[in-house]
Amino acid sequence: MIGFLKGKIISSRPTQLLLDVNGVGYSVNISINTFEKVSQKKEVQLFIHTNVKEDSITLYGFYTDYEKEMFELLISISGIGPKLALSLLSGIEANDLKEAIGIGDVTRIVAIPGIGRKTAERLILELKGKVGSISDSSETQTDRGVKQEAISALATLGYNFATAEKVVRQILSSSPSSTIEELIKKALSEINK
């Protein structure tokens, strides 16, 4: 099984990369969150989940091992296949999904395109006790708190939750030490462009 690939990006689309690893081209399905992290890079390393069926071998790539672990938890649920799991991780970051499952936030999960209420409820029911077993070392509790506060403030002001989340994530990636006030100001000016 392929578990990790490092190589040059030959071509990329929001849901797929063609990766040259020592002269061999690998087609790797990715989430939009992974695409955002690798889109400006020429060379990349991805954690890989290999899905083997009787008629195909499909690779799913993730920028972090944490996102890969979340993907594998999602596909362990009956009725959630790799495509739906990738859609989930494209619509919400793995940390935010973990938090939504942990607190039972059906509304947040239903906000992801293609996810209905029954699927969201099943996710929460089946994964609530399991999501605590995976941890992301890249984001501290303080970072998550500032991020969530900013997103909540923007949602309270009437902005779309998914849009607010995306803008806040982009701002934090370029200036990670932003205070909550700076983050909200920057987000408001970005959304209202």
CSV table of C-alpha atoms in Angstrom, one decimal:
chain,number,residue,atom,x,y,z
A,1,MET,CA,0.0,0.0,0.0
A,2,ILE,CA,1.1,3.5,-0.8
A,3,GLY,CA,1.1,5.6,2.4
A,4,PHE,CA,3.2,8.7,1.4
A,5,LEU,CA,4.3,10.4,-1.8
A,6,LYS,CA,6.7,13.2,-2.4
A,7,GLY,CA,7.2,14.7,-5.8
A,8,LYS,CA,6.7,17.5,-8.3
A,9,ILE,CA,3.2,18.7,-9.2
A,10,ILE,CA,2.7,18.2,-13.0
A,11,SER,CA,-0.9,19.5,-13.0
A,12,SER,CA,-3.5,20.4,-10.3
A,13,ARG,CA,-7.2,21.0,-10.0
A,14,PRO,CA,-9.2,21.7,-6.9
A,15,THR,CA,-9.9,18.0,-6.4
A,16,GLN,CA,-7.0,16.3,-8.0
A,17,LEU,CA,-3.2,16.4,-8.5
A,18,LEU,CA,-0.9,14.7,-11.0
A,19,LEU,CA,2.3,14.0,-9.1
A,20,ASP,CA,5.6,13.1,-10.6
A,21,VAL,CA,7.5,10.8,-8.2
A,22,ASN,CA,10.9,9.9,-9.7
A,23,GLY,CA,9.4,9.7,-13.2
A,24,VAL,CA,6.2,7.9,-12.3
A,25,GLY,CA,2.9,9.9,-12.5
A,26,TYR,CA,0.4,9.4,-9.7
A,27,SER,CA,-3.1,10.7,-10.0
A,28,VAL,CA,-4.2,11.7,-6.4
A,29,ASN,CA,-7.6,12.8,-5.3
A,30,ILE,CA,-7.4,15.6,-2.8
A,31,SER,CA,-9.7,17.8,-0.7
A,32,ILE,CA,-10.1,21.5,-1.5
A,33,ASN,CA,-8.4,22.3,1.9
A,34,THR,CA,-5.3,20.3,0.8
A,35,PHE,CA,-5.5,22.0,-2.7
A,36,GLU,CA,-5.4,25.5,-1.0
A,37,LYS,CA,-2.2,24.5,0.9
A,38,VAL,CA,-0.4,23.0,-2.1
A,39,SER,CA,-1.6,25.1,-5.0
A,40,GLN,CA,1.3,27.6,-5.0
A,41,LYS,CA,4.0,24.9,-4.6
A,42,LYS,CA,6.0,23.1,-7.2
A,43,GLU,CA,7.0,20.1,-5.1
A,44,VAL,CA,4.8,18.6,-2.4
A,45,GLN,CA,4.6,15.7,0.0
A,46,LEU,CA,1.2,14.1,0.7
A,47,PHE,CA,0.0,11.4,3.2
A,48,ILE,CA,-1.8,8.8,1.1
A,49,HIS,CA,-4.8,6.6,1.6
A,50,THR,CA,-4.9,3.8,-0.9
A,51,ASN,CA,-8.4,2.6,-1.8
A,52,VAL,CA,-8.4,-0.8,-3.5
A,53,LYS,CA,-11.4,-2.2,-5.3
A,54,GLU,CA,-11.6,-5.2,-7.6
A,55,ASP,CA,-11.6,-2.9,-10.7
A,56,SER,CA,-9.5,0.1,-9.5
A,57,ILE,CA,-6.8,1.5,-7.2
A,58,THR,CA,-7.5,5.1,-6.2
A,59,LEU,CA,-5.2,7.3,-4.2
A,60,TYR,CA,-6.4,10.0,-1.8
A,61,GLY,CA,-3.9,12.6,-0.7
A,62,PHE,CA,-3.8,14.8,2.3
A,63,TYR,CA,-1.5,17.6,3.3
A,64,THR,CA,-1.4,16.5,7.0
A,65,ASP,CA,-1.5,13.1,8.6
A,66,TYR,CA,-4.3,14.5,10.8
A,67,GLU,CA,-6.6,15.1,7.8
A,68,LYS,CA,-5.8,11.6,6.5
A,69,GLU,CA,-6.8,10.1,9.9
A,70,MET,CA,-10.1,12.1,9.9
A,71,PHE,CA,-10.7,10.8,6.3
A,72,GLU,CA,-10.1,7.2,7.5
A,73,LEU,CA,-12.5,7.7,10.4
A,74,LEU,CA,-15.2,9.0,8.1
A,75,ILE,CA,-15.0,6.1,5.6
A,76,SER,CA,-15.2,3.6,8.5
A,77,ILE,CA,-18.9,4.6,8.8
A,78,SER,CA,-21.4,2.5,6.8
A,79,GLY,CA,-22.7,4.6,3.9
A,80,ILE,CA,-19.8,7.1,3.9
A,81,GLY,CA,-17.5,6.3,0.9
A,82,PRO,CA,-14.3,8.0,0.0
A,83,LYS,CA,-16.0,10.6,-2.3
A,84,LEU,CA,-18.4,11.7,0.4
A,85,ALA,CA,-15.6,11.8,3.0
A,86,LEU,CA,-13.5,14.0,0.6
A,87,SER,CA,-16.5,16.3,0.1
A,88,LEU,CA,-16.8,16.6,3.9
A,89,LEU,CA,-13.2,17.5,4.2
A,90,SER,CA,-13.5,19.9,1.3
A,91,GLY,CA,-16.3,21.7,3.0
A,92,ILE,CA,-14.8,22.0,6.5
A,93,GLU,CA,-11.3,21.7,7.9
A,94,ALA,CA,-10.6,18.5,9.8
A,95,ASN,CA,-10.2,20.4,13.2
A,96,ASP,CA,-13.5,22.1,12.7
A,97,LEU,CA,-15.2,18.9,11.8
A,98,LYS,CA,-13.7,17.2,14.8
A,99,GLU,CA,-15.1,20.0,17.0
A,100,ALA,CA,-18.5,19.9,15.4
A,101,ILE,CA,-18.8,16.2,15.9
A,102,GLY,CA,-17.5,16.5,19.5
A,103,ILE,CA,-20.1,19.0,20.5
A,104,GLY,CA,-22.9,17.5,18.3
A,105,ASP,CA,-23.3,20.6,16.0
A,106,VAL,CA,-25.6,19.1,13.4
A,107,THR,CA,-26.2,22.6,11.9
A,108,ARG,CA,-22.5,23.1,11.1
A,109,ILE,CA,-22.2,19.7,9.4
A,110,VAL,CA,-25.4,20.2,7.4
A,111,ALA,CA,-23.9,23.5,6.1
A,112,ILE,CA,-21.5,21.4,4.1
A,113,PRO,CA,-22.8,21.0,0.5
A,114,GLY,CA,-24.1,17.5,-0.2
A,115,ILE,CA,-24.6,16.6,3.5
A,116,GLY,CA,-28.1,16.0,4.8
A,117,ARG,CA,-29.4,16.0,8.3
A,118,LYS,CA,-29.6,12.2,8.6
A,119,THR,CA,-26.0,11.8,7.4
A,120,ALA,CA,-24.8,14.6,9.8
A,121,GLU,CA,-26.7,12.9,12.8
A,122,ARG,CA,-25.2,9.5,11.9
A,123,LEU,CA,-21.7,11.1,11.7
A,124,ILE,CA,-22.1,12.6,15.2
A,125,LEU,CA,-23.6,9.4,16.6
A,126,GLU,CA,-20.9,7.1,15.3
A,127,LEU,CA,-17.8,9.3,15.6
A,128,LYS,CA,-18.5,11.3,18.8
A,129,GLY,CA,-16.4,8.9,21.0
A,130,LYS,CA,-13.8,8.3,18.3
A,131,VAL,CA,-12.7,11.8,17.2
A,132,GLY,CA,-10.9,12.4,20.5
A,133,SER,CA,-8.4,9.7,19.6
A,134,ILE,CA,-6.8,11.8,16.8
A,135,SER,CA,-5.0,15.0,17.5
A,136,ASP,CA,-3.6,17.8,15.5
A,137,SER,CA,-0.3,19.1,16.8
A,138,SER,CA,-0.1,22.0,14.3
A,139,GLU,CA,-2.9,24.1,15.9
A,140,THR,CA,-2.9,25.1,19.6
A,141,GLN,CA,-6.1,25.4,21.7
A,142,THR,CA,-5.6,29.2,21.7
A,143,ASP,CA,-5.4,29.3,17.9
A,144,ARG,CA,-8.6,27.3,17.6
A,145,GLY,CA,-10.3,29.6,20.2
A,146,VAL,CA,-9.4,32.8,18.3
A,147,LYS,CA,-10.4,31.2,15.0
A,148,GLN,CA,-13.8,30.0,16.3
A,149,GLU,CA,-14.5,33.3,18.0
A,150,ALA,CA,-13.9,35.2,14.8
A,151,ILE,CA,-16.0,32.9,12.8
A,152,SER,CA,-18.9,33.0,15.3
A,153,ALA,CA,-18.7,36.8,15.4
A,154,LEU,CA,-19.0,37.0,11.6
A,155,ALA,CA,-21.8,34.5,11.6
A,156,THR,CA,-23.6,36.6,14.3
A,157,LEU,CA,-23.3,39.6,12.0
A,158,GLY,CA,-25.2,37.7,9.4
A,159,TYR,CA,-22.3,36.4,7.1
A,160,ASN,CA,-22.4,32.9,5.7
A,161,PHE,CA,-20.7,30.5,8.0
A,162,ALA,CA,-18.7,28.8,5.3
A,163,THR,CA,-17.5,32.1,3.8
A,164,ALA,CA,-16.6,33.4,7.2
A,165,GLU,CA,-14.6,30.2,8.0
A,166,LYS,CA,-12.7,30.4,4.6
A,167,VAL,CA,-11.8,34.0,5.0
A,168,VAL,CA,-10.6,33.6,8.6
A,169,ARG,CA,-8.5,30.6,7.6
A,170,GLN,CA,-6.9,32.5,4.8
A,171,ILE,CA,-6.1,35.5,7.1
A,172,LEU,CA,-4.6,33.2,9.8
A,173,SER,CA,-2.4,31.4,7.2
A,174,SER,CA,-0.9,34.7,6.2
A,175,SER,CA,-0.7,36.4,9.6
A,176,PRO,CA,-1.1,33.6,12.3
A,177,SER,CA,-0.4,36.0,15.3
A,178,SER,CA,-3.5,38.1,14.6
A,179,THR,CA,-5.6,39.1,17.6
A,180,ILE,CA,-9.3,38.5,17.6
A,181,GLU,CA,-10.0,42.2,16.8
A,182,GLU,CA,-7.5,42.3,13.9
A,183,LEU,CA,-8.9,39.1,12.6
A,184,ILE,CA,-12.5,40.3,12.5
A,185,LYS,CA,-11.5,43.7,11.0
A,186,LYS,CA,-9.5,42.0,8.2
A,187,ALA,CA,-12.2,39.5,7.6
A,188,LEU,CA,-14.9,42.2,7.3
A,189,SER,CA,-12.8,44.1,4.8
A,190,GLU,CA,-12.1,40.9,2.8
A,191,ILE,CA,-15.7,39.8,2.7
A,192,ASN,CA,-17.0,43.3,1.8
A,193,LYS,CA,-14.6,43.8,-1.1
